[in-house]
Amino acid sequence: MTQSLNQFNQTAERGQIALRGEGNNLISVVVDSAETGVIKAGDLVVLSGSNGGIPTVKKAAGTAGEVILGFAVYNVIQNEFKAGMLLEIALTSVCLTMQASAAIAAGKSVAYATSTGLVQEAPSAAAVATPVVGVALTKATAANDLIVVYIKTL
């Protein structure tokens, strides 16, 4: 969604931190130089190495052996990140605004579909391409609704 300075109230954005608590549990990372795509706010990222002490990440592809690290956080200035760019990611215990693929009840475990970038109610047996990433704190009544998810990735 596009924000306007003339709005009375800002709307929620995918990847935006919600329900800020005492600790933020955010870290700065660098997008891996081998990343050919674009990482957007709300995208799941995996650890790919280190760049002189700063972790490097790439967009999750949903393949076996990936080390899930967290989610790209919304940034009002820069919201698309390419190879070599610095970004913040949300780790476990952060509440993040995410986009639902269908209706989801509050309190349900949610999985992230790497193919669509949307969350869905977690299947009974977690698949590699749809890792369980947290718990829905608010409900989604339809596809593309924005919901608050308590992240549990590590």
Coordinates of C-alpha atoms in Angstrom, one line a residue:
M1 CA 0.0 0.0 0.0
T2 CA 1.2 3.5 -0.7
Q3 CA 1.4 5.9 2.2
S4 CA 0.3 9.5 1.7
L5 CA 1.3 12.5 3.8
N6 CA -2.3 13.7 3.7
Q7 CA -3.7 10.6 5.5
F8 CA -5.2 11.1 9.0
N9 CA -3.9 7.7 10.0
Q10 CA -1.1 5.6 8.5
T11 CA -2.2 2.1 7.2
A12 CA -0.4 -1.1 8.1
E13 CA 2.3 -2.3 5.7
R14 CA 3.5 -5.9 5.1
G15 CA 6.7 -6.4 7.1
Q16 CA 5.9 -3.6 9.6
I17 CA 6.6 -4.3 13.2
A18 CA 3.5 -4.3 15.4
L19 CA 2.8 -4.4 19.1
R20 CA 6.3 -3.2 20.1
G21 CA 7.4 -4.7 23.4
E22 CA 10.4 -3.9 25.6
G23 CA 12.9 -5.5 23.3
N24 CA 13.0 -5.3 19.6
N25 CA 15.0 -8.4 18.6
L26 CA 16.1 -6.9 15.3
I27 CA 19.5 -7.2 13.7
S28 CA 21.2 -5.6 10.7
V29 CA 22.3 -7.9 7.9
V30 CA 23.7 -7.5 4.4
V31 CA 22.1 -9.1 1.3
D32 CA 24.4 -11.8 -0.1
S33 CA 26.4 -10.6 -3.2
A34 CA 25.1 -13.8 -5.0
E35 CA 21.4 -12.8 -4.5
T36 CA 20.0 -12.0 -7.9
G37 CA 16.5 -11.2 -6.8
V38 CA 15.0 -8.4 -4.6
I39 CA 14.2 -8.9 -0.9
K40 CA 11.0 -6.9 0.1
A41 CA 9.6 -6.2 3.5
G42 CA 7.9 -9.3 4.9
D43 CA 10.1 -11.7 3.0
L44 CA 11.6 -14.7 4.8
V45 CA 15.4 -14.6 4.7
V46 CA 17.9 -17.4 5.4
L47 CA 21.5 -17.2 6.6
S48 CA 24.0 -17.5 3.8
G49 CA 27.3 -16.5 5.5
S50 CA 29.1 -13.6 7.0
N51 CA 30.6 -10.4 5.6
G52 CA 33.4 -9.4 8.1
G53 CA 31.2 -10.0 11.1
I54 CA 27.9 -8.9 9.7
P55 CA 25.6 -11.8 8.7
T56 CA 24.7 -12.1 5.0
V57 CA 21.3 -13.3 3.9
K58 CA 19.3 -14.3 0.9
K59 CA 15.7 -14.7 0.2
A60 CA 14.3 -18.1 1.3
A61 CA 13.8 -20.5 -1.6
G62 CA 12.1 -23.3 0.4
T63 CA 14.8 -25.8 -0.1
A64 CA 16.2 -28.3 2.4
G65 CA 19.1 -27.2 4.5
E66 CA 18.3 -23.5 4.5
V67 CA 18.9 -21.9 7.9
I68 CA 15.8 -19.6 8.5
L69 CA 16.9 -16.4 10.2
G70 CA 14.0 -14.0 10.1
F71 CA 11.9 -11.6 8.1
A72 CA 12.9 -8.4 6.3
V73 CA 11.4 -5.4 8.2
Y74 CA 9.5 -2.6 6.6
N75 CA 11.5 0.6 6.1
V76 CA 9.8 3.8 5.1
I77 CA 12.8 5.0 3.1
Q78 CA 14.1 1.9 1.4
N79 CA 11.7 -1.1 1.0
E80 CA 13.5 -3.2 -1.7
F81 CA 16.9 -4.6 -1.0
K82 CA 19.4 -6.0 -3.6
A83 CA 22.8 -7.7 -3.3
G84 CA 25.2 -5.8 -1.0
M85 CA 22.5 -3.6 0.6
L86 CA 22.1 -3.4 4.4
L87 CA 18.7 -4.2 5.9
E88 CA 17.1 -5.0 9.3
I89 CA 15.5 -8.3 10.0
A90 CA 13.1 -9.4 12.7
L91 CA 14.0 -12.5 14.7
T92 CA 12.0 -14.7 17.1
S93 CA 9.6 -12.9 19.5
V94 CA 8.9 -9.9 17.2
C95 CA 5.3 -9.2 16.2
L96 CA 5.2 -8.5 12.5
T97 CA 2.5 -7.5 10.1
M98 CA 2.1 -10.2 7.4
Q99 CA -0.2 -10.9 4.5
A100 CA -2.5 -13.9 4.7
S101 CA -3.2 -16.3 1.8
A102 CA -6.7 -17.1 3.1
A103 CA -8.7 -16.9 6.3
I104 CA -6.7 -17.6 9.4
A105 CA -8.1 -17.7 13.0
A106 CA -6.2 -15.9 15.7
G107 CA -4.1 -18.3 17.8
K108 CA -3.4 -20.7 14.9
S109 CA 0.2 -21.6 13.9
V110 CA 1.1 -20.1 10.6
A111 CA 3.5 -21.2 7.9
Y112 CA 5.2 -19.1 5.3
A113 CA 4.8 -20.1 1.6
T114 CA 8.1 -19.3 -0.1
S115 CA 6.4 -19.4 -3.5
T116 CA 3.9 -16.6 -2.7
G117 CA 5.4 -14.7 0.2
L118 CA 2.1 -15.1 2.1
V119 CA 1.3 -16.9 5.4
Q120 CA -1.2 -19.6 5.7
E121 CA -2.5 -21.9 8.5
A122 CA 0.2 -24.3 9.2
P123 CA -0.2 -27.8 7.8
S124 CA -0.2 -30.8 10.1
A125 CA 3.2 -31.9 8.8
A126 CA 5.5 -28.9 8.0
A127 CA 6.8 -29.0 4.5
V128 CA 10.2 -27.5 3.6
A129 CA 8.6 -25.0 1.2
T130 CA 6.1 -23.8 3.9
P131 CA 8.1 -23.6 7.2
V132 CA 6.1 -22.9 10.4
V133 CA 7.1 -19.3 11.4
G134 CA 4.8 -18.2 14.2
V135 CA 1.4 -17.7 15.7
A136 CA -1.4 -15.5 14.3
L137 CA -2.3 -12.9 17.0
T138 CA -5.1 -11.3 14.9
K139 CA -7.5 -13.0 12.4
A140 CA -7.6 -12.9 8.7
T141 CA -11.1 -13.1 7.2
A142 CA -10.0 -13.3 3.5
A143 CA -7.0 -13.7 1.3
N144 CA -4.5 -10.7 1.3
D145 CA -5.7 -9.5 4.8
L146 CA -2.8 -8.1 6.9
I147 CA -2.5 -9.9 10.2
V148 CA -0.1 -9.6 13.2
V149 CA 2.1 -12.7 13.6
Y150 CA 4.3 -13.5 16.6
I151 CA 7.5 -14.7 15.0
K152 CA 9.1 -18.0 16.2
T153 CA 11.8 -18.8 13.6
L154 CA 14.9 -19.8 15.6

